[in-house]
PDB file of C-alpha atoms in Angstrom:
ATOM      1  CA  MET A   1     107.332 100.553 108.631  1.00 64.00           C
ATOM      2  CA  GLN A   2     107.395 101.609 112.260  1.00 80.00           C
ATOM      3  CA  ASN A   3     107.928  99.117 115.078  1.00 89.00           C
ATOM      4  CA  THR A   4     105.206 100.445 117.361  1.00 96.00           C
ATOM      5  CA  PRO A   5     101.802  98.792 116.836  1.00 98.00           C
ATOM      6  CA  VAL A   6      99.150 101.062 115.337  1.00 98.00           C
ATOM      7  CA  ALA A   7      95.460 101.276 116.266  1.00 98.00           C
ATOM      8  CA  LEU A   8      92.693 103.176 114.496  1.00 99.00           C
ATOM      9  CA  VAL A   9      89.672 104.142 116.579  1.00 98.00           C
ATOM     10  CA  THR A  10      86.734 105.612 114.676  1.00 98.00           C
ATOM     11  CA  GLY A  11      84.580 108.304 116.245  1.00 97.00           C
ATOM     12  CA  ALA A  12      87.467 108.974 118.636  1.00 97.00           C
ATOM     13  CA  ASN A  13      87.199 112.723 119.035  1.00 97.00           C
ATOM     14  CA  THR A  14      84.700 112.309 121.872  1.00 92.00           C
ATOM     15  CA  GLY A  15      83.092 109.881 124.320  1.00 93.00           C
ATOM     16  CA  ILE A  16      84.034 106.223 124.539  1.00 94.00           C
ATOM     17  CA  GLY A  17      86.122 106.365 121.374  1.00 96.00           C
ATOM     18  CA  ARG A  18      88.365 109.076 122.776  1.00 96.00           C
ATOM     19  CA  GLN A  19      88.803 107.142 126.018  1.00 96.00           C
ATOM     20  CA  VAL A  20      89.735 103.980 124.103  1.00 98.00           C
ATOM     21  CA  ALA A  21      92.304 106.009 122.155  1.00 98.00           C
ATOM     22  CA  LYS A  22      93.688 107.467 125.378  1.00 97.00           C
ATOM     23  CA  GLU A  23      94.145 104.071 126.963  1.00 97.00           C
ATOM     24  CA  LEU A  24      95.702 102.393 123.930  1.00 98.00           C
ATOM     25  CA  ALA A  25      98.208 105.244 123.548  1.00 98.00           C
ATOM     26  CA  GLY A  26      98.869 106.181 127.151  1.00 95.00           C
ATOM     27  CA  ARG A  27      98.727 102.849 128.964  1.00 94.00           C
ATOM     28  CA  HIS A  28      99.602 100.369 126.241  1.00 97.00           C
ATOM     29  CA  GLY A  29     102.081 102.237 124.046  1.00 97.00           C
ATOM     30  CA  TYR A  30     100.201 102.098 120.749  1.00 98.00           C
ATOM     31  CA  THR A  31     100.424 104.708 118.058  1.00 98.00           C
ATOM     32  CA  VAL A  32      96.762 105.705 117.965  1.00 98.00           C
ATOM     33  CA  LEU A  33      94.929 107.190 115.011  1.00 98.00           C
ATOM     34  CA  VAL A  34      92.011 109.321 116.161  1.00 98.00           C
ATOM     35  CA  GLY A  35      89.337 108.914 113.508  1.00 98.00           C
ATOM     36  CA  SER A  36      87.039 111.925 113.301  1.00 98.00           C
ATOM     37  CA  ARG A  37      84.652 113.294 110.667  1.00 97.00           C
ATOM     38  CA  ASP A  38      85.850 116.798 111.567  1.00 97.00           C
ATOM     39  CA  LEU A  39      89.647 116.913 111.337  1.00 98.00           C
ATOM     40  CA  GLY A  40      89.897 119.927 113.657  1.00 98.00           C
ATOM     41  CA  ARG A  41      88.025 118.121 116.420  1.00 97.00           C
ATOM     42  CA  GLY A  42      90.171 115.065 115.875  1.00 98.00           C
ATOM     43  CA  GLU A  43      93.331 117.137 116.164  1.00 98.00           C
ATOM     44  CA  ALA A  44      92.081 118.717 119.386  1.00 98.00           C
ATOM     45  CA  ALA A  45      91.350 115.272 120.852  1.00 98.00           C
ATOM     46  CA  ALA A  46      94.717 113.874 119.738  1.00 98.00           C
ATOM     47  CA  ALA A  47      96.513 116.810 121.373  1.00 98.00           C
ATOM     48  CA  GLU A  48      94.955 115.868 124.728  1.00 96.00           C
ATOM     49  CA  ILE A  49      96.131 112.252 124.571  1.00 97.00           C
ATOM     50  CA  ASP A  50      99.223 111.327 126.564  1.00 95.00           C
ATOM     51  CA  GLY A  51     101.137 109.303 123.994  1.00 96.00           C
ATOM     52  CA  ASP A  52     101.602 109.021 120.257  1.00 98.00           C
ATOM     53  CA  ALA A  53      98.271 110.096 118.765  1.00 98.00           C
ATOM     54  CA  HIS A  54      97.399 111.457 115.334  1.00 98.00           C
ATOM     55  CA  ALA A  55      94.103 112.723 113.945  1.00 98.00           C
ATOM     56  CA  VAL A  56      92.746 111.129 110.773  1.00 98.00           C
ATOM     57  CA  GLN A  57      89.824 112.629 108.881  1.00 98.00           C
ATOM     58  CA  LEU A  58      87.367 109.787 108.546  1.00 98.00           C
ATOM     59  CA  ASP A  59      83.679 109.716 107.677  1.00 98.00           C
ATOM     60  CA  VAL A  60      82.618 106.081 107.489  1.00 98.00           C
ATOM     61  CA  THR A  61      79.717 106.988 105.199  1.00 98.00           C
ATOM     62  CA  ASP A  62      82.037 108.558 102.619  1.00 98.00           C
ATOM     63  CA  GLU A  63      83.919 106.208 100.279  1.00 98.00           C
ATOM     64  CA  GLY A  64      86.439 108.918  99.400  1.00 98.00           C
ATOM     65  CA  SER A  65      87.172 109.594 103.059  1.00 98.00           C
ATOM     66  CA  ILE A  66      87.674 105.890 103.737  1.00 98.00           C
ATOM     67  CA  ALA A  67      90.013 105.492 100.767  1.00 98.00           C
ATOM     68  CA  ALA A  68      92.039 108.552 101.749  1.00 98.00           C
ATOM     69  CA  ALA A  69      92.374 107.363 105.340  1.00 98.00           C
ATOM     70  CA  ALA A  70      93.511 103.898 104.242  1.00 98.00           C
ATOM     71  CA  GLN A  71      96.096 105.417 101.891  1.00 98.00           C
ATOM     72  CA  ARG A  72      97.392 107.771 104.560  1.00 98.00           C
ATOM     73  CA  ILE A  73      97.797 104.938 107.062  1.00 98.00           C
ATOM     74  CA  ARG A  74      99.704 102.918 104.442  1.00 98.00           C
ATOM     75  CA  ASN A  75     101.953 105.802 103.448  1.00 98.00           C
ATOM     76  CA  GLU A  76     102.576 107.415 106.833  1.00 97.00           C
ATOM     77  CA  PHE A  77     102.538 104.497 109.267  1.00 98.00           C
ATOM     78  CA  GLY A  78     102.959 101.393 107.125  1.00 97.00           C
ATOM     79  CA  ARG A  79     100.947  99.132 109.394  1.00 98.00           C
ATOM     80  CA  LEU A  80      97.663  98.655 111.229  1.00 98.00           C
ATOM     81  CA  ASP A  81      97.297  96.207 114.105  1.00 98.00           C
ATOM     82  CA  VAL A  82      93.968  97.154 115.683  1.00 98.00           C
ATOM     83  CA  LEU A  83      90.749  98.557 114.250  1.00 99.00           C
ATOM     84  CA  VAL A  84      88.039  99.691 116.653  1.00 98.00           C
ATOM     85  CA  ASN A  85      84.783 100.438 114.828  1.00 98.00           C
ATOM     86  CA  ASN A  86      83.290 102.789 117.382  1.00 98.00           C
ATOM     87  CA  ALA A  87      81.693 105.540 115.260  1.00 97.00           C
ATOM     88  CA  GLY A  88      77.918 105.414 115.148  1.00 96.00           C
ATOM     89  CA  ILE A  89      74.651 107.280 115.586  1.00 94.00           C
ATOM     90  CA  SER A  90      71.850 106.530 118.019  1.00 88.00           C
ATOM     91  CA  PHE A  91      69.286 109.117 116.961  1.00 81.00           C
ATOM     92  CA  VAL A  92      68.627 111.881 114.463  1.00 71.00           C
ATOM     93  CA  GLY A  93      67.139 115.274 115.114  1.00 66.00           C
ATOM     94  CA  ASP A  94      67.280 117.645 118.062  1.00 69.00           C
ATOM     95  CA  ALA A  95      69.786 116.665 120.760  1.00 68.00           C
ATOM     96  CA  ASP A  96      67.497 118.230 123.390  1.00 70.00           C
ATOM     97  CA  THR A  97      64.741 115.694 122.697  1.00 74.00           C
ATOM     98  CA  PRO A  98      64.256 113.473 125.790  1.00 75.00           C
ATOM     99  CA  LEU A  99      65.669 109.959 125.496  1.00 72.00           C
ATOM    100  CA  GLU A 100      62.258 108.278 125.861  1.00 75.00           C
ATOM    101  CA  GLU A 101      60.846 110.434 123.079  1.00 80.00           C
ATOM    102  CA  ARG A 102      63.787 109.576 120.822  1.00 79.00           C
ATOM    103  CA  ALA A 103      63.224 105.881 121.475  1.00 79.00           C
ATOM    104  CA  ARG A 104      59.540 106.139 120.493  1.00 83.00           C
ATOM    105  CA  ALA A 105      60.426 108.069 117.332  1.00 86.00           C
ATOM    106  CA  GLY A 106      62.906 105.342 116.428  1.00 91.00           C
ATOM    107  CA  LEU A 107      60.414 102.489 116.501  1.00 95.00           C
ATOM    108  CA  LEU A 108      60.153 100.727 113.158  1.00 96.00           C
ATOM    109  CA  THR A 109      56.459 101.582 113.060  1.00 96.00           C
ATOM    110  CA  GLU A 110      57.372 105.279 113.119  1.00 94.00           C
ATOM    111  CA  VAL A 111      60.804 105.847 111.604  1.00 95.00           C
ATOM    112  CA  SER A 112      61.050 106.957 107.976  1.00 95.00           C
ATOM    113  CA  PRO A 113      62.913 104.893 105.371  1.00 97.00           C
ATOM    114  CA  ASP A 114      65.370 107.778 104.922  1.00 96.00           C
ATOM    115  CA  VAL A 115      66.317 107.585 108.593  1.00 95.00           C
ATOM    116  CA  VAL A 116      66.628 103.802 108.340  1.00 97.00           C
ATOM    117  CA  ARG A 117      69.097 104.285 105.489  1.00 97.00           C
ATOM    118  CA  GLN A 118      71.057 106.835 107.523  1.00 97.00           C
ATOM    119  CA  PHE A 119      71.383 104.467 110.467  1.00 97.00           C
ATOM    120  CA  PHE A 120      72.455 101.541 108.336  1.00 98.00           C
ATOM    121  CA  GLU A 121      74.909 103.666 106.337  1.00 98.00           C
ATOM    122  CA  THR A 122      76.613 104.800 109.544  1.00 98.00           C
ATOM    123  CA  ASN A 123      76.261 101.844 111.901  1.00 98.00           C
ATOM    124  CA  VAL A 124      76.531  98.895 109.494  1.00 98.00           C
ATOM    125  CA  ILE A 125      77.679  99.688 105.969  1.00 98.00           C
ATOM    126  CA  GLY A 126      80.306 102.158 107.182  1.00 98.00           C
ATOM    127  CA  PRO A 127      82.130  99.680 109.447  1.00 98.00           C
ATOM    128  CA  ILE A 128      81.921  97.002 106.751  1.00 98.00           C
ATOM    129  CA  ALA A 129      83.344  99.326 104.087  1.00 98.00           C
ATOM    130  CA  LEU A 130      86.115 100.599 106.372  1.00 98.00           C
ATOM    131  CA  THR A 131      87.095  97.100 107.469  1.00 99.00           C
ATOM    132  CA  GLN A 132      87.279  95.945 103.858  1.00 98.00           C
ATOM    133  CA  ALA A 133      89.429  98.947 102.906  1.00 98.00           C
ATOM    134  CA  LEU A 134      91.856  98.252 105.755  1.00 99.00           C
ATOM    135  CA  LEU A 135      92.083  94.484 105.345  1.00 98.00           C
ATOM    136  CA  PRO A 136      95.286  94.611 103.270  1.00 98.00           C
ATOM    137  CA  LEU A 137      97.045  96.347 106.168  1.00 98.00           C
ATOM    138  CA  LEU A 138      95.421  94.169 108.826  1.00 98.00           C
ATOM    139  CA  ARG A 139      96.408  90.994 106.977  1.00 98.00           C
ATOM    140  CA  GLU A 140     100.044  92.124 107.107  1.00 98.00           C
ATOM    141  CA  ALA A 141      99.971  92.629 110.887  1.00 98.00           C
ATOM    142  CA  PRO A 142     101.390  89.836 113.053  1.00 96.00           C
ATOM    143  CA  ALA A 143      98.227  89.599 115.172  1.00 97.00           C
ATOM    144  CA  ALA A 144      95.491  91.928 113.944  1.00 98.00           C
ATOM    145  CA  ARG A 145      92.396  92.570 116.021  1.00 98.00           C
ATOM    146  CA  ILE A 146      89.061  94.106 115.010  1.00 99.00           C
ATOM    147  CA  VAL A 147      86.611  95.232 117.675  1.00 98.00           C
ATOM    148  CA  ASN A 148      83.121  96.367 116.744  1.00 98.00           C
ATOM    149  CA  VAL A 149      81.337  98.338 119.442  1.00 98.00           C
ATOM    150  CA  GLY A 150      77.932  96.742 119.940  1.00 97.00           C
ATOM    151  CA  SER A 151      75.109  96.854 122.438  1.00 96.00           C
ATOM    152  CA  SER A 152      73.441  94.347 124.731  1.00 95.00           C
ATOM    153  CA  GLY A 153      70.242  96.258 123.978  1.00 94.00           C
ATOM    154  CA  SER A 154      70.524  94.860 120.450  1.00 96.00           C
ATOM    155  CA  SER A 155      70.610  91.223 121.518  1.00 97.00           C
ATOM    156  CA  LEU A 156      67.919  89.365 119.574  1.00 98.00           C
ATOM    157  CA  THR A 157      67.805  86.716 122.282  1.00 98.00           C
ATOM    158  CA  LEU A 158      67.239  89.205 125.098  1.00 97.00           C
ATOM    159  CA  ASN A 159      64.663  91.193 123.140  1.00 97.00           C
ATOM    160  CA  ALA A 160      62.744  88.049 122.216  1.00 97.00           C
ATOM    161  CA  ASP A 161      62.199  87.454 125.946  1.00 97.00           C
ATOM    162  CA  GLU A 162      58.748  88.746 126.822  1.00 96.00           C
ATOM    163  CA  SER A 163      59.849  89.436 130.398  1.00 97.00           C
ATOM    164  CA  ASN A 164      62.412  91.997 129.220  1.00 95.00           C
ATOM    165  CA  PRO A 165      60.875  95.467 129.820  1.00 92.00           C
ATOM    166  CA  GLN A 166      63.369  97.114 127.451  1.00 89.00           C
ATOM    167  CA  ARG A 167      62.089  95.196 124.430  1.00 93.00           C
ATOM    168  CA  SER A 168      59.434  97.836 123.808  1.00 91.00           C
ATOM    169  CA  MET A 169      62.277 100.204 122.773  1.00 90.00           C
ATOM    170  CA  PHE A 170      63.686  97.863 120.124  1.00 95.00           C
ATOM    171  CA  GLY A 171      63.739 100.305 117.221  1.00 96.00           C
ATOM    172  CA  ILE A 172      66.092 101.416 114.479  1.00 96.00           C
ATOM    173  CA  TYR A 173      69.207 101.905 116.633  1.00 95.00           C
ATOM    174  CA  PRO A 174      69.203  98.406 118.182  1.00 96.00           C
ATOM    175  CA  THR A 175      68.139  96.944 114.824  1.00 98.00           C
ATOM    176  CA  SER A 176      71.191  98.489 113.155  1.00 98.00           C
ATOM    177  CA  LYS A 177      73.475  97.264 115.935  1.00 98.00           C
ATOM    178  CA  SER A 178      72.022  93.753 115.595  1.00 98.00           C
ATOM    179  CA  ALA A 179      73.046  93.909 111.941  1.00 98.00           C
ATOM    180  CA  LEU A 180      76.553  95.009 112.973  1.00 98.00           C
ATOM    181  CA  HIS A 181      76.718  92.013 115.313  1.00 98.00           C
ATOM    182  CA  ALA A 182      75.858  89.740 112.408  1.00 98.00           C
ATOM    183  CA  ALA A 183      78.481  91.412 110.201  1.00 98.00           C
ATOM    184  CA  THR A 184      81.052  90.852 112.940  1.00 98.00           C
ATOM    185  CA  LEU A 185      80.386  87.136 112.877  1.00 98.00           C
ATOM    186  CA  GLY A 186      80.683  87.165 109.090  1.00 98.00           C
ATOM    187  CA  PHE A 187      84.104  88.825 109.247  1.00 99.00           C
ATOM    188  CA  ALA A 188      85.228  86.577 112.092  1.00 98.00           C
ATOM    189  CA  THR A 189      84.501  83.357 110.241  1.00 98.00           C
ATOM    190  CA  ALA A 190      86.039  84.617 106.998  1.00 98.00           C
ATOM    191  CA  LEU A 191      89.204  85.907 108.687  1.00 98.00           C
ATOM    192  CA  GLU A 192      89.753  83.053 111.136  1.00 98.00           C
ATOM    193  CA  PRO A 193      92.182  81.241 108.791  1.00 97.00           C
ATOM    194  CA  ALA A 194      94.286  84.430 108.672  1.00 97.00           C
ATOM    195  CA  GLY A 195      94.456  84.619 112.473  1.00 97.00           C
ATOM    196  CA  ILE A 196      92.610  87.939 112.609  1.00 98.00           C
ATOM    197  CA  LYS A 197      90.279  88.004 115.599  1.00 98.00           C
ATOM    198  CA  VAL A 198      87.008  89.907 115.239  1.00 98.00           C
ATOM    199  CA  ASN A 199      84.661  90.468 118.171  1.00 98.00           C
ATOM    200  CA  VAL A 200      81.774  92.595 119.414  1.00 98.00           C
ATOM    201  CA  ALA A 201      82.362  94.489 122.668  1.00 98.00           C
ATOM    202  CA  ASP A 202      79.468  95.983 124.610  1.00 96.00           C
ATOM    203  CA  PRO A 203      80.512  99.045 126.632  1.00 94.00           C
ATOM    204  CA  GLY A 204      77.298  99.020 128.654  1.00 86.00           C
ATOM    205  CA  PHE A 205      75.019 101.991 129.311  1.00 77.00           C
ATOM    206  CA  THR A 206      77.710 104.669 129.299  1.00 59.00           C
ATOM    207  CA  ALA A 207      77.096 108.377 129.792  1.00 47.00           C
ATOM    208  CA  THR A 208      77.877 109.997 126.443  1.00 57.00           C
ATOM    209  CA  ALA A 209      76.349 112.498 124.042  1.00 53.00           C
ATOM    210  CA  LEU A 210      74.574 109.574 122.349  1.00 56.00           C
ATOM    211  CA  ASN A 211      72.190 109.327 125.308  1.00 50.00           C
ATOM    212  CA  ASN A 212      72.309 112.902 126.644  1.00 50.00           C
ATOM    213  CA  PHE A 213      74.766 111.652 129.288  1.00 50.00           C
ATOM    214  CA  GLN A 214      72.044 109.611 130.984  1.00 55.00           C
ATOM    215  CA  GLY A 215      74.126 106.440 131.081  1.00 55.00           C
ATOM    216  CA  THR A 216      75.086 104.812 134.355  1.00 59.00           C
ATOM    217  CA  LYS A 217      78.740 104.088 133.495  1.00 80.00           C
ATOM    218  CA  THR A 218      81.635 106.499 133.039  1.00 87.00           C
ATOM    219  CA  VAL A 219      83.550 106.590 129.758  1.00 84.00           C
ATOM    220  CA  GLU A 220      86.473 104.987 131.595  1.00 91.00           C
ATOM    221  CA  GLU A 221      84.234 102.077 132.562  1.00 92.00           C
ATOM    222  CA  GLY A 222      82.672 101.935 129.101  1.00 92.00           C
ATOM    223  CA  ALA A 223      86.044 101.798 127.352  1.00 94.00           C
ATOM    224  CA  ARG A 224      87.490  99.072 129.571  1.00 95.00           C
ATOM    225  CA  HIS A 225      86.116  96.001 127.798  1.00 97.00           C
ATOM    226  CA  ILE A 226      86.698  97.435 124.325  1.00 98.00           C
ATOM    227  CA  VAL A 227      90.380  97.918 125.148  1.00 98.00           C
ATOM    228  CA  ARG A 228      90.525  94.440 126.652  1.00 97.00           C
ATOM    229  CA  MET A 229      89.196  92.891 123.431  1.00 98.00           C
ATOM    230  CA  ALA A 230      91.583  94.977 121.310  1.00 98.00           C
ATOM    231  CA  LEU A 231      94.512  93.477 123.214  1.00 98.00           C
ATOM    232  CA  ILE A 232      93.552  89.800 123.370  1.00 98.00           C
ATOM    233  CA  GLY A 233      96.362  87.344 122.801  1.00 97.00           C
ATOM    234  CA  PRO A 234      96.639  84.385 120.431  1.00 96.00           C
ATOM    235  CA  ASP A 235      94.466  82.238 122.701  1.00 96.00           C
ATOM    236  CA  GLY A 236      91.731  84.885 122.810  1.00 97.00           C
ATOM    237  CA  PRO A 237      88.302  84.404 121.256  1.00 98.00           C
ATOM    238  CA  THR A 238      86.968  85.379 117.865  1.00 98.00           C
ATOM    239  CA  GLY A 239      83.395  85.725 116.681  1.00 98.00           C
ATOM    240  CA  THR A 240      82.097  86.559 120.164  1.00 98.00           C
ATOM    241  CA  PHE A 241      79.767  89.100 121.752  1.00 98.00           C
ATOM    242  CA  SER A 242      80.681  90.095 125.302  1.00 98.00           C
ATOM    243  CA  GLY A 243      80.743  92.792 127.948  1.00 96.00           C
ATOM    244  CA  ASP A 244      82.367  93.406 131.307  1.00 94.00           C
ATOM    245  CA  ASP A 245      80.547  90.470 132.875  1.00 92.00           C
ATOM    246  CA  GLY A 246      81.312  87.959 130.142  1.00 96.00           C
ATOM    247  CA  PRO A 247      79.564  86.519 127.076  1.00 97.00           C
ATOM    248  CA  LEU A 248      76.280  88.008 125.893  1.00 98.00           C
ATOM    249  CA  PRO A 249      73.564  86.233 123.861  1.00 98.00           C
ATOM    250  CA  TRP A 250      73.356  87.205 120.187  1.00 97.00           C
TER     251      TRP A 250
END
């Protein structure tokens, strides 16, 4: 087993995930595993990272891919200290569709059951399945951390507030992220006796391909809190939902 701590970041060939991988490898000295559905794109991203970075083929909706990734990490690296569940989808269909139009199409009054299944497979079931597959390695780490990338736009409390103008866009994407938030709390309570801290980090409205680069934050800004939560010490929180400005309501 190597002495350098190891972090796996899913969906790390682009956007916030790639920036998180860059910072963990370049600034914090981690061996970083760049999870990517397309291995070639993952290898290209890993090659651009200043530090020890390796591409791992990983499709969180594919049980075989998850099993192969877990086995490779065991065989090649022998440890896993940090898991960042970043991979996700925010819409289906044509990437040129305006953001407002995507939001309307994603309302639960409009979206098809097949699309609902696709969102939950990627944004909820995938992170749960991957976390379960990697728990044997995480349990062996001296201070394992799991960070699930969430969204303040998926806060049930905020969207229940009638004065919130964004609540009209509460469709399948925020619904799936709300479910991921709940799953995070489930893992956090179950793993607390083992000392494994599990939290939700909200990157904020970051300019990425998920929103046609309409976000107001850079990927560097969006990655900052995720990295912070991946590196929390023994006195850090578990079972929390937070962003750059502090705790967020569930």
